[in-house]
């Protein structure tokens, strides 16, 4: 561990919810015990001080292979690495020195994965052979030309194995079809600068790095906007507007939405079952929030970013099935110790 633990660009819970992986600016993946916040494993390449940030993480889905605890990590140096977490071994690396990668995702069955980044191109790989299956960078004529700038978020549609969505700097969300190997539709509007695109059922969630209309939901089939989710829903809120780097549905039923960013340096959680009402806030941070992740069972939420701290928040279901939040968070302090989080997570009046 370096003397000054690095900012955190990406977090991901393991499929069993027991581990939380954090991709850091110093090129190291630090894996924590999600129950007590203790550092369990460190995965690092051999580049030392020359290492570039880890920008995206995904655990391989259960059932994809007999080998468990395999973590896929993409790096700003253009590399894609498969790590076996519990042994600390790097199983395989795909290198592209001429690119920078910012996002990665597995198809739910774990048979293929995809990456994207600086060169506007979505690449699809076979998980078993680690070979490139497809490079997608264009669409159908001028209607869906594909991306024209950097891509920062990429998600497989959990209900359609042939469809992916992606977003980036060009103010579009592209919808890709693996059968024809190009973009088939696009949505204009969201300005995506982090892992801030998600999809559940026929609803697309986007978090934009801008001061207005940051958090939006779109109809997957029509491309029309379904809802703007107001960021400030209470009288007491930051005077500085939030600009979002991350947004995500909760796993399973997608009943909750978490998002965070810079400007106001905060993360918030909204309850879809209660009209997208604000139900939790993590505020008072010294730096921006770059990443949020719900655990697979809807019990925990990880929040991390520029202040090097990783907060693990407990989610409690109150009467009426609405959610409240308990700060069981752990900060990764400068000396590597675990101290209670100073952040406050407040349940709103609707959850009394």
CSV table of N, CA and C in Angstrom, one decimal, residues 15 58-67 70 72 82 105-114 124-128 133 155-164 178:
chain,number,residue,atom,x,y,z
A,15,UNK,N,-20.4,-11.2,-6.5
A,15,UNK,CA,-21.8,-11.8,-6.6
A,15,UNK,C,-22.4,-12.3,-5.3
A,58,UNK,N,-15.7,-5.4,-13.0
A,58,UNK,CA,-16.8,-6.3,-12.9
A,58,UNK,C,-16.4,-7.7,-12.5
A,59,UNK,N,-17.1,-8.2,-11.5
A,59,UNK,CA,-16.9,-9.6,-11.1
A,59,UNK,C,-17.6,-10.5,-12.2
A,60,UNK,N,-16.9,-11.6,-12.5
A,60,UNK,CA,-17.5,-12.6,-13.4
A,60,UNK,C,-18.8,-13.2,-12.8
A,61,UNK,N,-19.9,-13.2,-13.5
A,61,UNK,CA,-21.1,-13.8,-12.9
A,61,UNK,C,-20.9,-15.2,-12.5
A,62,UNK,N,-21.6,-15.6,-11.4
A,62,UNK,CA,-21.6,-17.0,-10.9
A,62,UNK,C,-22.2,-17.9,-12.0
A,63,UNK,N,-21.7,-19.0,-12.2
A,63,UNK,CA,-22.2,-20.0,-13.1
A,63,UNK,C,-21.4,-19.9,-14.5
A,64,UNK,N,-20.7,-18.9,-14.7
A,64,UNK,CA,-19.9,-18.7,-16.0
A,64,UNK,C,-18.8,-19.7,-16.0
A,65,UNK,N,-18.3,-20.1,-14.9
A,65,UNK,CA,-17.1,-21.0,-14.8
A,65,UNK,C,-17.1,-21.6,-13.4
A,66,UNK,N,-16.4,-22.7,-13.3
A,66,UNK,CA,-16.2,-23.3,-12.0
A,66,UNK,C,-15.3,-22.5,-11.1
A,67,UNK,N,-14.5,-21.6,-11.7
A,67,UNK,CA,-13.6,-20.8,-10.9
A,67,UNK,C,-14.4,-19.5,-10.4
A,70,UNK,N,-13.5,-14.3,-9.8
A,70,UNK,CA,-12.7,-13.8,-11.0
A,70,UNK,C,-13.2,-12.3,-11.2
A,72,UNK,N,-12.8,-8.8,-13.4
A,72,UNK,CA,-12.3,-8.1,-14.7
A,72,UNK,C,-12.1,-6.6,-14.4
A,82,UNK,N,-7.8,-10.1,-16.2
A,82,UNK,CA,-8.6,-11.0,-15.4
A,82,UNK,C,-7.8,-11.3,-14.2
A,105,UNK,N,-18.2,-4.4,-19.0
A,105,UNK,CA,-19.4,-5.1,-18.5
A,105,UNK,C,-19.4,-6.5,-19.0
A,106,UNK,N,-19.9,-7.4,-18.1
A,106,UNK,CA,-20.2,-8.8,-18.5
A,106,UNK,C,-21.6,-8.9,-19.0
A,107,UNK,N,-21.9,-9.8,-19.9
A,107,UNK,CA,-23.2,-10.2,-20.2
A,107,UNK,C,-23.6,-11.0,-19.0
A,108,UNK,N,-24.9,-11.0,-18.6
A,108,UNK,CA,-25.3,-11.7,-17.3
A,108,UNK,C,-24.9,-13.2,-17.3
A,109,UNK,N,-24.8,-13.9,-18.4
A,109,UNK,CA,-24.4,-15.3,-18.4
A,109,UNK,C,-22.9,-15.4,-18.3
A,110,UNK,N,-22.1,-14.3,-18.4
A,110,UNK,CA,-20.7,-14.4,-18.2
A,110,UNK,C,-19.9,-14.9,-19.4
A,111,UNK,N,-20.6,-15.2,-20.5
A,111,UNK,CA,-20.0,-15.8,-21.7
A,111,UNK,C,-19.2,-14.8,-22.5
A,112,UNK,N,-19.6,-13.6,-22.5
A,112,UNK,CA,-18.9,-12.5,-23.2
A,112,UNK,C,-18.8,-11.3,-22.3
A,113,UNK,N,-17.8,-10.4,-22.6
A,113,UNK,CA,-17.7,-9.1,-22.0
A,113,UNK,C,-17.3,-8.1,-23.0
A,114,UNK,N,-17.6,-6.8,-22.6
A,114,UNK,CA,-17.3,-5.7,-23.6
A,114,UNK,C,-16.6,-4.6,-22.9
A,124,UNK,N,-16.2,-6.4,-28.1
A,124,UNK,CA,-16.8,-7.5,-27.4
A,124,UNK,C,-15.9,-8.7,-27.5
A,125,UNK,N,-15.6,-9.4,-26.4
A,125,UNK,CA,-14.7,-10.5,-26.3
A,125,UNK,C,-15.4,-11.8,-25.8
A,126,UNK,N,-14.9,-12.9,-26.2
A,126,UNK,CA,-15.3,-14.2,-25.7
A,126,UNK,C,-14.6,-14.4,-24.4
A,127,UNK,N,-15.4,-14.7,-23.3
A,127,UNK,CA,-14.8,-14.9,-22.0
A,127,UNK,C,-13.9,-16.2,-21.9
A,128,UNK,N,-14.3,-17.2,-22.6
A,128,UNK,CA,-13.5,-18.5,-22.5
A,128,UNK,C,-12.2,-18.4,-23.2
A,133,UNK,N,-14.3,-10.7,-30.5
A,133,UNK,CA,-15.4,-11.1,-31.3
A,133,UNK,C,-15.9,-10.1,-32.2
A,155,UNK,N,-23.4,-1.1,-20.6
A,155,UNK,CA,-24.2,-2.1,-19.9
A,155,UNK,C,-24.9,-3.0,-20.9
A,156,UNK,N,-24.8,-4.3,-20.6
A,156,UNK,CA,-25.6,-5.3,-21.3
A,156,UNK,C,-27.0,-5.2,-20.8
A,157,UNK,N,-28.0,-5.4,-21.7
A,157,UNK,CA,-29.4,-5.4,-21.3
A,157,UNK,C,-29.6,-6.8,-20.6
A,158,UNK,N,-30.0,-6.8,-19.3
A,158,UNK,CA,-30.2,-8.0,-18.6
A,158,UNK,C,-31.3,-8.9,-19.1
A,159,UNK,N,-32.2,-8.4,-19.9
A,159,UNK,CA,-33.3,-9.2,-20.4
A,159,UNK,C,-33.1,-9.5,-21.9
A,160,UNK,N,-32.1,-9.0,-22.6
A,160,UNK,CA,-31.9,-9.3,-24.0
A,160,UNK,C,-30.4,-9.5,-24.2
A,161,UNK,N,-29.9,-10.8,-24.4
A,161,UNK,CA,-28.5,-11.0,-24.5
A,161,UNK,C,-27.8,-10.4,-25.7
A,162,UNK,N,-28.6,-9.9,-26.7
A,162,UNK,CA,-28.0,-9.3,-27.9
A,162,UNK,C,-27.8,-7.8,-27.8
A,163,UNK,N,-28.3,-7.2,-26.8
A,163,UNK,CA,-28.3,-5.7,-26.7
A,163,UNK,C,-27.4,-5.2,-25.6
A,164,UNK,N,-26.7,-4.1,-26.0
A,164,UNK,CA,-25.9,-3.3,-25.0
A,164,UNK,C,-26.3,-1.8,-25.2
A,178,UNK,N,-25.7,-6.9,-31.0
A,178,UNK,CA,-24.6,-7.8,-31.4
A,178,UNK,C,-24.8,-8.6,-32.6
